Amino acid sequence: HGWELVGPPRSLNLKFRHPDGSVMPLKDADTGDNPHNTDAYKYNNWGFVGADSDQGFLFYLFHIRAPRAANFRWAPNRHRALHWRGDAHVGMPKPWLLALDAPRDANGIVNSTLHLNSWFVSRTYTYLGYSSTGLLAGDKPGATFCMRSLWSIRRAIE
């Protein structure tokens, strides 16, 4: 029944908000991931992935115990980093993991995606298209390791 036995998610009557404090509507909430559409709300239980660890704890902390969470509006958000559903444990490697495992040239740049399933390549490229902030500068001095890795796998796909 959730952290500290708070009960099923829908029974909590939570109000999800945007950063300006306005309450998100149930539909057309102008957000990349509407919390009303999550497995927690769909099935009205705490059986979603990670509910008994980080994901459930963070949901509990920021939405219930100390409600300070905010869901950014999609339209004005230039970063548009979508939540990546799944990981290697459920068959969908995260883009940064694909980048870390990819063959590289002498300069450390990913030079091939031939070892990857085409579906992973397609999904990764779509994700990298939405999460473009910083990726355009992935080859510049000062770019973080993460940005360099994602930039290089995007270049290899292209």
mmCIF file of C-alpha atoms in Angstrom:
data_model
loop_
_atom_site.group_PDB
_atom_site.id
_atom_site.type_symbol
_atom_site.label_atom_id
_atom_site.label_comp_id
_atom_site.label_asym_id
_atom_site.label_seq_id
_atom_site.Cartn_x
_atom_site.Cartn_y
_atom_site.Cartn_z
ATOM 1 C CA HIS A 1 0.000 0.000 0.000
ATOM 2 C CA GLY A 2 2.892 2.362 -0.599
ATOM 3 C CA TRP A 3 5.496 3.983 1.562
ATOM 4 C CA GLU A 4 4.389 4.288 5.183
ATOM 5 C CA LEU A 5 1.181 2.498 4.095
ATOM 6 C CA VAL A 6 -0.275 5.677 2.581
ATOM 7 C CA GLY A 7 -2.768 3.717 0.484
ATOM 8 C CA PRO A 8 -3.521 3.264 -3.213
ATOM 9 C CA PRO A 9 -2.409 6.203 -5.385
ATOM 10 C CA ARG A 10 -5.895 7.345 -6.453
ATOM 11 C CA SER A 11 -7.104 7.351 -2.832
ATOM 12 C CA LEU A 12 -4.561 10.063 -1.996
ATOM 13 C CA ASN A 13 -6.411 12.745 -4.028
ATOM 14 C CA LEU A 14 -3.122 14.270 -5.113
ATOM 15 C CA LYS A 15 -3.030 17.478 -7.100
ATOM 16 C CA PHE A 16 -0.234 17.386 -9.656
ATOM 17 C CA ARG A 17 1.051 20.839 -10.468
ATOM 18 C CA HIS A 18 3.063 22.805 -12.991
ATOM 19 C CA PRO A 19 5.980 24.954 -11.730
ATOM 20 C CA ASP A 20 3.712 28.024 -11.621
ATOM 21 C CA GLY A 21 1.489 26.203 -9.101
ATOM 22 C CA SER A 22 -1.441 25.606 -11.418
ATOM 23 C CA VAL A 23 -3.109 22.227 -11.045
ATOM 24 C CA MET A 24 -2.682 19.863 -13.984
ATOM 25 C CA PRO A 25 -5.925 18.675 -15.584
ATOM 26 C CA LEU A 26 -6.560 14.945 -15.928
ATOM 27 C CA LYS A 27 -6.243 15.169 -19.720
ATOM 28 C CA ASP A 28 -4.306 17.510 -21.992
ATOM 29 C CA ALA A 29 -1.968 18.474 -19.164
ATOM 30 C CA ASP A 30 0.723 19.957 -21.459
ATOM 31 C CA THR A 31 3.452 17.751 -20.017
ATOM 32 C CA GLY A 32 5.662 15.039 -21.520
ATOM 33 C CA ASP A 33 4.622 12.436 -18.941
ATOM 34 C CA ASN A 34 1.234 13.040 -17.390
ATOM 35 C CA PRO A 35 1.296 11.390 -13.945
ATOM 36 C CA HIS A 36 -2.403 10.559 -14.301
ATOM 37 C CA ASN A 37 -1.442 8.138 -17.098
ATOM 38 C CA THR A 38 1.205 6.201 -15.159
ATOM 39 C CA ASP A 39 0.896 2.581 -14.062
ATOM 40 C CA ALA A 40 0.432 3.787 -10.472
ATOM 41 C CA TYR A 41 -2.821 5.477 -11.492
ATOM 42 C CA LYS A 42 -3.820 3.070 -14.216
ATOM 43 C CA TYR A 43 -3.731 0.091 -11.821
ATOM 44 C CA ASN A 44 -4.189 2.135 -8.621
ATOM 45 C CA ASN A 45 -1.411 0.307 -6.793
ATOM 46 C CA TRP A 46 2.256 0.504 -5.886
ATOM 47 C CA GLY A 47 3.249 -2.331 -8.218
ATOM 48 C CA PHE A 48 4.972 -0.088 -10.761
ATOM 49 C CA VAL A 49 8.663 -0.527 -11.612
ATOM 50 C CA GLY A 50 10.809 0.694 -8.736
ATOM 51 C CA ALA A 51 7.844 1.403 -6.416
ATOM 52 C CA ASP A 52 9.608 -0.437 -3.604
ATOM 53 C CA SER A 53 12.848 1.477 -4.176
ATOM 54 C CA ASP A 54 13.914 4.782 -5.746
ATOM 55 C CA GLN A 55 10.901 5.500 -7.982
ATOM 56 C CA GLY A 56 8.341 4.847 -5.266
ATOM 57 C CA PHE A 57 10.319 6.694 -2.627
ATOM 58 C CA LEU A 58 10.778 9.775 -4.809
ATOM 59 C CA PHE A 59 7.078 9.758 -5.733
ATOM 60 C CA TYR A 60 6.179 9.453 -2.048
ATOM 61 C CA LEU A 61 8.612 12.145 -0.965
ATOM 62 C CA PHE A 62 7.881 14.785 -3.607
ATOM 63 C CA HIS A 63 4.158 14.224 -4.098
ATOM 64 C CA ILE A 64 2.933 13.081 -0.681
ATOM 65 C CA ARG A 65 5.278 13.701 2.244
ATOM 66 C CA ALA A 66 6.708 17.071 1.171
ATOM 67 C CA PRO A 67 4.704 17.974 -1.949
ATOM 68 C CA ARG A 68 7.053 20.106 -3.975
ATOM 69 C CA ALA A 69 7.059 18.239 -7.271
ATOM 70 C CA ALA A 70 6.243 20.064 -10.467
ATOM 71 C CA ASN A 71 5.657 18.742 -13.952
ATOM 72 C CA PHE A 72 7.157 21.020 -16.549
ATOM 73 C CA ARG A 73 4.996 22.230 -19.378
ATOM 74 C CA TRP A 74 5.876 20.583 -22.673
ATOM 75 C CA ALA A 75 5.352 23.484 -25.067
ATOM 76 C CA PRO A 76 7.899 26.016 -23.689
ATOM 77 C CA ASN A 77 10.403 23.388 -22.519
ATOM 78 C CA ARG A 78 13.349 23.514 -24.906
ATOM 79 C CA HIS A 79 15.194 20.601 -23.315
ATOM 80 C CA ARG A 80 12.366 18.088 -23.782
ATOM 81 C CA ALA A 81 14.110 15.205 -22.091
ATOM 82 C CA LEU A 82 11.542 12.460 -22.035
ATOM 83 C CA HIS A 83 11.417 9.867 -19.329
ATOM 84 C CA TRP A 84 12.996 6.739 -20.803
ATOM 85 C CA ARG A 85 10.750 3.800 -20.057
ATOM 86 C CA GLY A 86 12.627 0.592 -19.417
ATOM 87 C CA ASP A 87 16.234 -0.415 -19.216
ATOM 88 C CA ALA A 88 18.408 -3.429 -19.965
ATOM 89 C CA HIS A 89 16.466 -5.464 -17.398
ATOM 90 C CA VAL A 90 13.238 -5.142 -19.382
ATOM 91 C CA GLY A 91 14.770 -5.305 -22.844
ATOM 92 C CA MET A 92 15.138 -1.627 -23.769
ATOM 93 C CA PRO A 93 18.679 -0.387 -23.116
ATOM 94 C CA LYS A 94 18.940 3.282 -22.240
ATOM 95 C CA PRO A 95 20.670 5.453 -24.885
ATOM 96 C CA TRP A 96 23.592 6.285 -22.637
ATOM 97 C CA LEU A 97 24.207 2.589 -22.010
ATOM 98 C CA LEU A 98 24.211 1.932 -25.754
ATOM 99 C CA ALA A 99 26.762 4.718 -26.118
ATOM 100 C CA LEU A 100 28.991 3.280 -23.404
ATOM 101 C CA ASP A 101 29.039 -0.186 -24.990
ATOM 102 C CA ALA A 102 29.527 0.935 -28.590
ATOM 103 C CA PRO A 103 32.772 0.420 -30.543
ATOM 104 C CA ARG A 104 34.892 3.576 -30.655
ATOM 105 C CA ASP A 105 37.651 4.967 -32.819
ATOM 106 C CA ALA A 106 41.081 6.091 -31.555
ATOM 107 C CA ASN A 107 39.583 9.425 -30.411
ATOM 108 C CA GLY A 108 36.898 7.734 -28.338
ATOM 109 C CA ILE A 109 34.096 8.562 -30.775
ATOM 110 C CA VAL A 110 31.437 5.914 -31.410
ATOM 111 C CA ASN A 111 32.064 4.718 -34.933
ATOM 112 C CA SER A 112 29.484 1.992 -35.458
ATOM 113 C CA THR A 113 25.996 0.976 -34.449
ATOM 114 C CA LEU A 114 26.013 -2.245 -36.482
ATOM 115 C CA HIS A 115 26.092 -4.337 -33.286
ATOM 116 C CA LEU A 116 22.720 -2.878 -32.221
ATOM 117 C CA ASN A 117 19.209 -4.066 -32.946
ATOM 118 C CA SER A 118 17.656 -1.649 -35.475
ATOM 119 C CA TRP A 119 14.712 -1.052 -33.138
ATOM 120 C CA PHE A 120 17.128 0.133 -30.402
ATOM 121 C CA VAL A 121 18.871 2.408 -32.895
ATOM 122 C CA SER A 122 15.570 3.919 -34.019
ATOM 123 C CA ARG A 123 14.318 4.458 -30.482
ATOM 124 C CA THR A 124 17.653 5.879 -29.352
ATOM 125 C CA TYR A 125 17.776 8.311 -32.263
ATOM 126 C CA THR A 126 14.235 9.484 -31.534
ATOM 127 C CA TYR A 127 15.149 10.065 -27.884
ATOM 128 C CA LEU A 128 18.302 11.939 -28.846
ATOM 129 C CA GLY A 129 16.252 14.117 -31.202
ATOM 130 C CA TYR A 130 13.999 15.210 -28.344
ATOM 131 C CA SER A 131 16.875 15.657 -25.920
ATOM 132 C CA SER A 132 18.943 17.884 -28.144
ATOM 133 C CA THR A 133 20.053 20.543 -25.658
ATOM 134 C CA GLY A 134 23.746 20.082 -25.103
ATOM 135 C CA LEU A 135 24.082 17.303 -27.654
ATOM 136 C CA LEU A 136 24.972 19.753 -30.391
ATOM 137 C CA ALA A 137 28.018 20.740 -28.337
ATOM 138 C CA GLY A 138 29.032 17.196 -27.423
ATOM 139 C CA ASP A 139 32.276 17.524 -29.368
ATOM 140 C CA LYS A 140 33.281 20.825 -27.748
ATOM 141 C CA PRO A 141 35.810 21.296 -24.922
ATOM 142 C CA GLY A 142 34.076 21.218 -21.575
ATOM 143 C CA ALA A 143 31.327 18.829 -22.693
ATOM 144 C CA THR A 144 30.546 16.294 -19.996
ATOM 145 C CA PHE A 145 31.335 12.625 -20.503
ATOM 146 C CA CYS A 146 27.615 11.905 -20.751
ATOM 147 C CA MET A 147 27.071 14.574 -23.435
ATOM 148 C CA ARG A 148 30.119 13.353 -25.392
ATOM 149 C CA SER A 149 28.828 9.767 -25.284
ATOM 150 C CA LEU A 150 25.319 10.673 -26.398
ATOM 151 C CA TRP A 151 26.631 13.054 -29.053
ATOM 152 C CA SER A 152 28.932 10.405 -30.469
ATOM 153 C CA ILE A 153 26.265 7.719 -30.701
ATOM 154 C CA ARG A 154 23.928 10.191 -32.383
ATOM 155 C CA ARG A 155 26.665 11.023 -34.916
ATOM 156 C CA ALA A 156 27.287 7.286 -35.510
ATOM 157 C CA ILE A 157 23.592 6.715 -36.216
ATOM 158 C CA GLU A 158 23.497 9.652 -38.618
#
